[in-house]
CSV table of C-alpha atoms in Angstrom, one decimal:
chain,number,residue,atom,x,y,z
A,281,MET,CA,258.0,27.4,109.4
A,282,VAL,CA,258.8,29.2,106.1
A,283,SER,CA,262.3,29.7,107.0
A,284,THR,CA,262.8,26.1,108.0
A,285,ILE,CA,261.3,24.9,104.8
A,286,THR,CA,263.5,27.3,102.9
A,287,ILE,CA,266.6,26.3,104.8
A,288,LEU,CA,265.9,22.5,104.2
A,289,LEU,CA,265.4,23.0,100.5
A,290,VAL,CA,268.5,25.3,100.2
A,291,SER,CA,270.5,22.6,102.0
A,292,VAL,CA,269.3,19.7,100.0
A,293,LEU,CA,269.9,21.6,96.8
A,294,SER,CA,273.4,22.4,97.9
A,295,LEU,CA,274.1,18.8,98.7
A,296,TYR,CA,272.7,17.6,95.5
A,297,LEU,CA,274.8,20.0,93.5
A,298,VAL,CA,278.0,18.7,95.2
A,299,TRP,CA,276.9,15.2,94.5
A,300,THR,CA,276.7,16.0,90.9
A,301,ILE,CA,280.3,17.1,90.6
A,302,VAL,CA,282.0,14.6,93.1
A,303,ARG,CA,280.0,11.5,92.2
A,304,PRO,CA,282.0,8.8,90.6
A,305,GLY,CA,281.6,7.8,87.0
A,306,LEU,CA,282.3,11.2,85.5
A,307,PRO,CA,284.4,11.0,82.3
A,308,GLN,CA,288.1,11.1,83.3
A,309,ILE,CA,290.1,12.6,80.5
A,310,LYS,CA,294.0,12.2,80.9
A,311,SER,CA,295.1,11.9,77.3
A,312,LEU,CA,294.1,12.4,73.7
A,313,GLU,CA,293.3,8.8,73.7
A,314,ASP,CA,290.7,9.3,76.4
A,315,TRP,CA,289.1,12.0,74.1
A,316,GLU,CA,289.1,9.6,71.1
A,317,ALA,CA,287.4,6.8,73.2
A,318,LYS,CA,285.0,9.0,74.9
A,319,ASN,CA,283.9,11.9,72.7
A,320,HIS,CA,280.5,11.8,71.4
A,321,ALA,CA,279.8,11.9,67.7
A,322,VAL,CA,277.4,14.9,67.2
A,323,ASP,CA,276.0,15.4,63.8
A,324,PRO,CA,275.2,19.2,63.4
A,325,GLU,CA,273.2,18.4,60.3
A,326,MET,CA,270.7,16.4,62.4
A,327,PHE,CA,270.6,19.2,64.8
A,328,ARG,CA,269.8,21.8,62.2
A,329,VAL,CA,267.1,19.6,60.5
A,330,LEU,CA,265.6,19.2,64.0
A,331,LEU,CA,265.2,22.8,64.3
A,332,ASP,CA,264.7,23.9,60.8
A,333,PRO,CA,261.7,26.3,60.8
A,334,VAL,CA,260.8,25.1,57.0
A,335,GLU,CA,260.5,21.6,58.4
A,336,GLU,CA,258.5,22.8,61.2
A,337,GLN,CA,256.0,24.7,58.9
A,338,TYR,CA,255.7,21.6,56.8
A,339,LEU,CA,254.9,19.4,59.8
A,340,ARG,CA,252.4,21.9,61.1
A,341,ARG,CA,250.5,22.0,57.7
A,342,SER,CA,250.7,18.2,57.3
A,343,LEU,CA,249.7,16.9,60.8
A,344,PRO,CA,246.6,17.4,63.1
A,345,PRO,CA,247.5,20.0,65.9
A,346,HIS,CA,247.8,17.3,68.5
A,347,GLU,CA,250.1,15.0,66.5
A,348,PHE,CA,252.2,17.9,65.5
A,349,ARG,CA,252.7,18.9,69.1
A,350,VAL,CA,253.7,15.2,70.1
A,351,PHE,CA,256.0,15.0,67.1
A,352,GLN,CA,257.5,18.4,67.5
A,353,ARG,CA,258.4,17.6,71.2
A,354,LYS,CA,260.1,14.5,70.2
A,355,ARG,CA,262.2,16.5,67.8
A,356,VAL,CA,263.0,19.1,70.4
A,357,ALA,CA,263.9,16.4,72.9
A,358,LEU,CA,266.3,14.9,70.5
A,359,ALA,CA,267.9,18.4,69.9
A,360,LEU,CA,268.3,18.8,73.6
A,361,HIS,CA,270.1,15.5,73.6
A,362,CYS,CA,272.6,16.8,70.9
A,363,LEU,CA,273.2,19.8,73.0
A,364,ASP,CA,273.9,17.6,76.0
A,365,LEU,CA,276.5,15.7,74.0
A,366,VAL,CA,278.0,18.7,72.6
A,367,GLY,CA,278.3,20.0,76.1
A,368,LYS,CA,280.0,17.0,77.4
A,369,ASN,CA,282.4,17.2,74.5
A,370,ALA,CA,283.2,20.8,75.4
A,371,ALA,CA,283.8,19.8,78.9
A,372,MET,CA,286.2,17.0,77.9
A,373,LEU,CA,288.1,19.3,75.5
A,374,MET,CA,288.5,21.8,78.3
A,375,LYS,CA,290.2,19.2,80.4
A,376,LEU,CA,292.3,18.4,77.2
A,377,GLY,CA,293.3,21.9,77.1
A,378,GLN,CA,294.3,22.0,80.8
A,379,LEU,CA,296.6,19.1,80.2
A,380,ALA,CA,298.1,20.7,77.1
A,381,ARG,CA,298.8,23.8,79.0
A,382,THR,CA,301.1,22.0,81.3
A,383,GLU,CA,303.5,21.1,78.4
A,384,ALA,CA,306.5,23.1,78.0
A,385,ASN,CA,305.8,24.3,74.4
A,386,PRO,CA,304.6,27.8,74.9
A,387,GLU,CA,302.7,27.8,71.5
A,388,LEU,CA,301.0,24.8,72.6
A,389,ALA,CA,300.0,26.2,75.8
A,390,ARG,CA,298.7,29.4,74.1
A,391,GLU,CA,296.6,27.3,71.8
A,392,ALA,CA,295.3,25.2,74.8
A,393,THR,CA,294.2,28.5,76.5
A,394,ASP,CA,292.3,29.4,73.5
A,395,LEU,CA,290.8,26.2,73.4
A,396,ILE,CA,289.5,26.5,76.8
A,397,GLN,CA,288.4,29.8,76.3
A,398,SER,CA,286.4,28.7,73.2
A,399,ALA,CA,285.0,25.7,75.2
A,400,LEU,CA,283.8,28.1,77.8
A,401,ARG,CA,282.2,30.2,75.2
A,402,LEU,CA,280.3,27.2,73.9
A,403,ARG,CA,279.2,26.3,77.3
A,404,VAL,CA,277.7,29.7,77.9
A,405,ASN,CA,276.0,29.6,74.5
A,406,LEU,CA,274.6,26.2,75.6
A,407,MET,CA,273.3,27.7,78.7
A,408,LEU,CA,271.5,30.1,76.6
A,409,ALA,CA,270.2,27.9,74.0
A,410,GLU,CA,269.0,25.1,76.4
A,411,PRO,CA,266.3,27.2,78.1
A,412,CYS,CA,265.1,28.3,74.7
A,413,LEU,CA,264.7,24.6,73.6
A,414,TRP,CA,263.0,23.7,76.9
A,415,LEU,CA,260.4,26.6,76.2
A,416,LYS,CA,260.0,25.1,72.7
A,417,TRP,CA,259.3,21.7,74.2
A,418,VAL,CA,256.7,23.2,76.6
A,419,PHE,CA,255.1,25.4,73.7
A,420,PRO,CA,255.8,23.3,70.5
A,421,GLY,CA,254.0,25.7,68.3
A,422,TRP,CA,255.9,28.8,69.4
A,423,PRO,CA,258.2,30.2,66.5
A,424,LEU,CA,261.3,30.8,68.4
A,425,SER,CA,264.8,31.6,67.1
A,426,LEU,CA,267.8,30.1,69.0
A,427,PRO,CA,271.1,31.7,69.9
A,428,ALA,CA,273.9,30.3,67.6
A,429,VAL,CA,275.9,27.6,69.2
A,430,GLU,CA,277.8,26.2,66.3
A,431,THR,CA,280.3,28.7,65.7
A,432,PRO,CA,282.2,28.3,68.9
A,433,TYR,CA,282.0,24.6,68.5
A,434,VAL,CA,283.7,24.8,65.1
A,435,GLU,CA,286.3,27.1,66.7
A,436,LEU,CA,286.8,24.7,69.4
A,437,LEU,CA,287.5,21.8,67.0
A,438,THR,CA,289.9,24.1,64.9
A,439,TYR,CA,291.9,24.6,68.1
A,440,LEU,CA,292.0,21.1,68.8
A,441,SER,CA,293.4,20.6,65.3
A,442,ARG,CA,296.0,23.3,65.9
A,443,ILE,CA,297.0,21.5,69.1
A,444,ARG,CA,297.3,18.3,67.1
A,445,HIS,CA,299.4,20.1,64.4
A,446,HIS,CA,301.8,21.3,67.2
A,447,ARG,CA,302.2,17.9,68.6
A,448,GLN,CA,302.8,16.6,65.2
A,449,TRP,CA,305.6,19.4,64.6
A,450,ASP,CA,307.1,18.5,68.1
A,451,LEU,CA,307.3,14.8,67.4
A,452,PRO,CA,310.0,14.8,64.6
A,453,ARG,CA,312.0,17.4,66.6
A,454,SER,CA,311.9,15.1,69.7
A,455,VAL,CA,312.8,12.2,67.5
A,456,LEU,CA,315.6,14.0,65.9
A,457,ALA,CA,316.8,15.1,69.4
A,458,GLY,CA,316.7,11.6,70.6
B,60,MET,CA,283.5,3.6,125.7
B,61,ASN,CA,280.3,4.6,124.0
B,62,PHE,CA,280.2,5.9,120.4
B,63,SER,CA,280.4,9.6,121.4
B,64,GLY,CA,283.4,8.9,123.5
B,65,VAL,CA,285.2,7.6,120.4
B,66,ALA,CA,283.8,9.8,117.8
B,67,THR,CA,284.7,13.0,119.6
B,68,PRO,CA,288.5,12.7,119.6
B,69,VAL,CA,288.4,11.2,116.2
B,70,PHE,CA,286.4,14.1,114.6
B,71,TRP,CA,288.7,16.5,116.6
B,72,LEU,CA,291.9,15.0,115.4
B,73,LEU,CA,291.2,13.8,111.9
B,74,PRO,CA,290.6,17.3,110.3
B,75,LEU,CA,293.3,18.9,112.5
B,76,ALA,CA,295.9,16.4,110.9
B,77,VAL,CA,294.4,16.4,107.3
B,78,GLN,CA,294.2,20.2,107.3
B,79,CYS,CA,297.7,20.6,108.3
B,80,VAL,CA,298.7,18.2,105.4
B,81,ILE,CA,296.4,20.1,103.0
B,82,ALA,CA,298.3,23.4,104.1
B,83,LEU,CA,301.7,21.8,103.4
B,84,VAL,CA,300.6,20.5,100.0
B,85,MET,CA,299.4,23.9,99.1
B,86,LEU,CA,302.6,25.6,100.1
B,87,ARG,CA,304.5,23.0,98.2
B,88,ARG,CA,302.5,23.4,94.8
B,89,GLY,CA,302.4,27.3,95.2
B,90,LEU,CA,298.6,27.1,95.8
B,91,ALA,CA,298.7,29.3,98.8
B,92,ARG,CA,299.3,32.3,96.6
B,93,GLN,CA,296.4,31.3,94.3
B,94,PHE,CA,294.1,30.7,97.1
B,95,PRO,CA,295.2,33.0,100.0
B,96,PHE,CA,291.7,33.1,101.7
B,97,PHE,CA,291.3,29.2,101.6
B,98,PHE,CA,295.0,28.8,102.7
B,99,SER,CA,294.3,31.2,105.8
B,100,TYR,CA,291.1,29.2,106.5
B,101,THR,CA,293.0,25.9,106.3
B,102,VAL,CA,295.7,27.3,108.7
B,103,LEU,CA,293.3,29.1,111.1
B,104,LEU,CA,291.0,26.2,112.0
B,105,PRO,CA,293.7,23.8,113.2
B,106,ALA,CA,295.6,26.7,114.9
B,107,ARG,CA,292.4,27.7,116.6
B,108,ASP,CA,291.6,24.2,117.6
B,109,THR,CA,295.1,23.5,118.9
B,110,THR,CA,295.0,26.7,120.9
B,111,LEU,CA,291.7,25.8,122.5
B,112,TYR,CA,293.1,22.3,123.5
B,113,PHE,CA,295.6,24.1,125.8
B,114,LEU,CA,293.2,26.6,127.2
B,115,PRO,CA,291.4,26.0,130.5
B,116,GLN,CA,287.5,25.1,130.0
B,117,PRO,CA,285.4,26.9,130.7
B,118,SER,CA,287.0,30.3,130.8
B,119,ASN,CA,286.6,33.8,129.1
B,120,ARG,CA,289.8,33.2,127.1
B,121,TYR,CA,288.5,29.9,125.7
B,122,SER,CA,285.3,31.4,124.9
B,123,SER,CA,286.9,34.5,123.2
B,124,VAL,CA,289.2,32.3,121.1
B,125,PHE,CA,286.4,30.1,120.0
B,126,TRP,CA,283.9,32.7,119.1
B,127,TRP,CA,286.5,35.1,117.5
B,128,GLY,CA,287.8,32.2,115.6
B,129,GLU,CA,284.3,31.3,114.5
B,130,ALA,CA,283.5,34.6,113.3
B,131,THR,CA,286.8,34.9,111.4
B,132,ALA,CA,286.1,31.3,109.9
B,133,ILE,CA,282.7,32.4,108.5
B,134,LEU,CA,284.0,35.7,107.1
B,135,LEU,CA,286.9,33.9,105.5
B,136,ALA,CA,284.5,31.1,104.1
B,137,LEU,CA,282.4,33.9,102.5
B,138,ALA,CA,285.6,35.5,101.0
B,139,ILE,CA,286.5,32.1,99.6
B,140,ILE,CA,283.5,31.8,97.5
B,141,PHE,CA,284.5,35.2,95.7
B,142,GLU,CA,288.1,33.9,95.5
B,143,ILE,CA,287.2,30.6,93.8
B,144,SER,CA,284.9,32.4,91.3
B,145,TRP,CA,287.6,35.0,90.7
B,146,HIS,CA,290.2,32.3,90.2
B,147,PHE,CA,287.9,30.5,87.7
B,148,VAL,CA,286.8,33.6,85.6
B,149,ARG,CA,289.8,35.9,85.8
B,150,ARG,CA,291.4,34.5,82.5
B,151,TYR,CA,288.2,34.9,80.6
B,152,PRO,CA,286.8,38.4,80.4
B,153,PHE,CA,283.4,37.3,78.9
B,154,LEU,CA,282.7,35.4,82.1
B,155,ARG,CA,282.9,38.5,84.4
B,156,LEU,CA,279.3,38.7,84.3
B,157,PHE,CA,279.2,35.6,86.3
B,158,LEU,CA,281.1,37.4,89.1
B,159,ARG,CA,278.6,40.3,88.9
B,160,VAL,CA,275.7,37.9,89.2
B,161,LEU,CA,277.4,36.5,92.2
B,162,TRP,CA,277.7,40.0,93.8
B,163,ILE,CA,274.2,40.8,93.2
B,164,SER,CA,273.0,37.6,94.5
B,165,ALA,CA,275.1,38.1,97.7
B,166,VAL,CA,273.3,41.4,98.4
B,167,VAL,CA,269.8,39.8,97.8
B,168,VAL,CA,270.4,36.7,99.8
B,169,GLY,CA,272.3,38.7,102.5
B,170,ALA,CA,269.0,40.8,102.9
B,171,ALA,CA,267.0,37.7,103.0
B,172,ALA,CA,269.2,36.1,105.7
B,173,LEU,CA,269.0,39.3,107.7
B,174,ALA,CA,265.4,39.1,107.4
B,175,MET,CA,265.3,35.6,108.5
B,176,LEU,CA,267.3,36.6,111.6
B,177,ILE,CA,264.9,39.4,112.5
B,178,TRP,CA,261.6,37.7,111.9
B,179,THR,CA,262.8,34.5,113.8
B,180,LYS,CA,261.1,34.2,117.1
B,181,GLY,CA,263.7,34.9,119.7
B,182,PRO,CA,265.8,32.3,121.5
B,183,ALA,CA,263.7,30.0,123.8
B,184,GLY,CA,266.6,28.1,125.5
B,185,ALA,CA,268.4,28.9,128.8
B,186,ASP,CA,271.4,30.5,127.4
B,187,VAL,CA,269.9,33.6,125.4
B,188,ALA,CA,273.4,34.9,124.3
B,189,LEU,CA,274.5,31.7,122.9
B,190,GLU,CA,271.2,31.1,121.0
B,191,TRP,CA,271.4,34.6,119.4
B,192,ILE,CA,274.9,33.7,118.3
B,193,ILE,CA,273.7,30.5,116.9
B,194,LEU,CA,270.9,32.1,115.0
B,195,ALA,CA,273.2,34.8,113.6
B,196,GLU,CA,275.4,31.9,112.6
B,197,ARG,CA,272.6,30.3,110.7
B,198,SER,CA,271.9,33.5,108.8
B,199,ALA,CA,275.5,33.6,107.8
B,200,ARG,CA,275.4,30.1,106.8
B,201,PHE,CA,272.3,30.6,104.8
B,202,LEU,CA,274.1,33.3,102.7
B,203,GLN,CA,277.1,31.0,102.3
B,204,VAL,CA,275.1,28.1,101.1
B,205,CYS,CA,273.1,30.2,98.8
B,206,LEU,CA,276.3,31.7,97.2
B,207,LEU,CA,277.8,28.3,97.0
B,208,ILE,CA,274.7,26.9,95.1
B,209,LEU,CA,275.2,29.7,92.5
B,210,ALA,CA,278.9,29.2,92.1
B,211,ILE,CA,278.8,25.5,92.0
B,212,ALA,CA,275.9,25.5,89.6
B,213,MET,CA,277.6,28.0,87.3
B,214,MET,CA,281.1,26.2,87.5
B,215,SER,CA,279.1,22.8,86.8
B,216,ARG,CA,277.2,24.3,83.8
B,217,LEU,CA,280.3,25.8,82.4
B,218,GLY,CA,281.8,22.3,82.2
B,219,LEU,CA,284.2,22.5,85.2
B,220,THR,CA,283.4,19.0,86.4
B,221,TRP,CA,287.0,17.4,86.6
B,222,ARG,CA,289.1,17.5,89.8
B,223,HIS,CA,289.8,21.3,89.8
B,224,TYR,CA,290.9,22.8,93.0
B,225,SER,CA,288.3,25.6,92.8
B,226,LEU,CA,285.6,23.0,92.5
B,227,GLY,CA,287.0,20.9,95.3
B,228,ILE,CA,287.0,24.0,97.8
B,229,ALA,CA,283.5,24.7,96.8
B,230,ALA,CA,282.3,21.0,97.2
B,231,GLY,CA,284.0,20.8,100.5
B,232,PHE,CA,282.3,24.1,101.8
B,233,GLY,CA,278.9,23.1,100.0
B,234,VAL,CA,278.6,19.9,102.0
B,235,PHE,CA,279.8,21.4,105.4
B,236,ALA,CA,277.8,24.5,105.0
B,237,ALA,CA,274.6,22.7,104.0
B,238,LEU,CA,274.7,20.2,106.7
B,239,ASP,CA,275.7,22.8,109.3
B,240,LEU,CA,272.7,24.9,108.1
B,241,VAL,CA,270.5,22.1,108.8
B,242,LEU,CA,271.9,21.4,112.2
B,243,LEU,CA,271.7,25.0,113.3
B,244,GLU,CA,268.1,25.0,112.2
B,245,LEU,CA,267.3,21.8,114.2
B,246,ARG,CA,269.1,23.2,117.3
B,247,ALA,CA,268.5,26.9,117.4
B,248,HIS,CA,265.2,27.3,115.8
B,249,LEU,CA,263.4,24.0,116.3
B,250,HIS,CA,265.1,22.7,119.4
B,251,LEU,CA,264.8,19.2,118.1
B,252,ILE,CA,268.5,18.0,119.0
B,253,SER,CA,270.5,18.2,122.3
B,254,ASP,CA,273.7,20.2,122.6
B,255,SER,CA,275.8,17.2,122.6
B,256,THR,CA,274.2,15.6,119.5
B,257,PHE,CA,274.6,19.1,117.8
B,258,VAL,CA,278.4,19.3,118.5
B,259,LEU,CA,278.9,15.7,117.5
B,260,LEU,CA,277.0,16.0,114.1
B,261,ARG,CA,278.5,19.5,113.3
B,262,SER,CA,281.9,18.0,114.0
B,263,ALA,CA,281.1,15.1,111.5
B,264,ALA,CA,279.8,17.5,108.9
B,265,TYR,CA,283.0,19.4,109.0
B,266,ASN,CA,285.0,16.1,108.8
B,267,LEU,CA,283.2,15.4,105.6
B,268,GLY,CA,284.0,18.8,104.1
B,269,VAL,CA,287.8,18.3,105.1
B,270,LEU,CA,287.7,14.8,103.5
B,271,ILE,CA,286.4,16.3,100.1
B,272,TRP,CA,289.0,18.9,100.2
B,273,ALA,CA,291.7,16.3,100.8
B,274,PHE,CA,290.3,14.2,98.0
B,275,TYR,CA,290.9,17.2,95.7
B,276,PHE,CA,294.3,18.4,97.2
B,277,LEU,CA,296.1,15.5,98.3
B,278,PRO,CA,296.6,13.2,95.3
B,279,PRO,CA,299.4,13.9,93.0
B,280,GLU,CA,298.5,16.4,90.1
B,281,ASP,CA,297.1,14.6,87.3
B,282,GLY,CA,298.8,16.7,84.8
B,283,ASN,CA,299.7,13.9,82.5
B,284,PRO,CA,301.2,15.8,79.5
B,285,ILE,CA,299.7,14.9,76.1
B,286,ASP,CA,302.7,12.8,75.1
B,287,ARG,CA,301.9,11.1,72.0
B,288,LEU,CA,299.8,11.9,68.8
B,289,PRO,CA,296.3,10.6,68.4
B,290,GLY,CA,295.8,8.1,65.7
B,291,ASN,CA,292.1,9.0,64.7
B,292,ASP,CA,290.0,11.2,62.4
B,293,VAL,CA,289.3,14.1,64.4
B,294,SER,CA,290.3,16.5,61.6
B,295,ASP,CA,288.1,14.7,59.1
B,296,TRP,CA,285.3,15.0,61.6
B,297,ASN,CA,286.1,18.8,62.0
B,298,GLU,CA,286.0,19.4,58.4
B,299,THR,CA,282.7,17.6,57.9
B,300,LEU,CA,281.3,19.5,60.8
B,301,THR,CA,282.5,22.9,59.6
B,302,GLU,CA,281.1,22.2,56.1
B,303,GLN,CA,277.7,21.3,57.5
B,304,VAL,CA,277.9,24.4,59.8
B,305,ASP,CA,278.8,26.7,56.8
B,306,LYS,CA,275.7,25.4,55.0
B,307,TRP,CA,273.6,26.3,58.0
B,308,TYR,CA,274.9,29.8,58.0
B,309,ARG,CA,274.3,30.3,54.3
B,310,ARG,CA,270.6,29.6,54.7
């Protein structure tokens, strides 16, 4: 009976995971325009404030314990939402990097590879950060330090700017050639 | 003609044709070199089924071709999980840990699958040898599904949710292996379905897997080059974000 239940659970989990990756409605990124239309504006300042230990101490002192826990959970839930949006941005940038890699410009292709690598690093960091935040949601009073997720994100956006720069450089050359 | 009479040839012919087309597309796009195990699998299964069509049934030769083909297919399917994982992480050394986790999980789940086979009460049907084979197959499928869960979860968490070949291969196997595992459990362990239903549903599950591969492999590559400049303020946003993050670091 145990093996049957295990098998059924494992099979359902596998089917669910497949559904999450093949389901319709996932963001399709085929151009920079798609990125512009679909990227999420994520404010790191808000993220920082949400997890600021000084703010947390202030709230702990000012509010009764029960209210503090409720309020702290709301803040952590918002922070998790921020990470979710940053993760979606990173996934879209990875796709953009893939598209840029197909271009003939070798410099652009190299930058695109860097972009993908950077996005992957960010996703790895998110994988480390999210469980910490979930723990913080479960135990709102627990003083927990989070792994840094912001550095790769900034790198990621710098790579995107560089890709844009290459495109700007390519355009006049192609205009001249045309 | 009843449903089974119509479904059986359709379920037999459809994957045969689709897999031949997938193999040709892979050859044309140079994907056979990138995914040699999956390409071998895609060629092996239609080749085996075509050979079986011309062999007399029942016969020892038919049985040998079928079961050796099945064993090879399962081994190839396990190799494919590592192939797609390797294909995904090879460019990024910091993701090698992912492969290591996959290997360790393979050993742990393999041991669990073996234990499951040993602890299962022996075959209760008329054909003992066949039932042992099916139980062994169930253990192999269990190993495959667990590894696929890990591989798909990792790839999905790392943001690989667009139509990427590695993900398509994993998704196709994920559906087929999961449904096959349930069917093997229902047939070999619980004896809840008949042989004919088992064969038909198994074939349907395989068709579903093949259709997912077709969905990923057959459409033209969506490699639209980025052909014009964006007219937005991404740089400004980047600047603002960098400034804010720097403040965070100075704290």
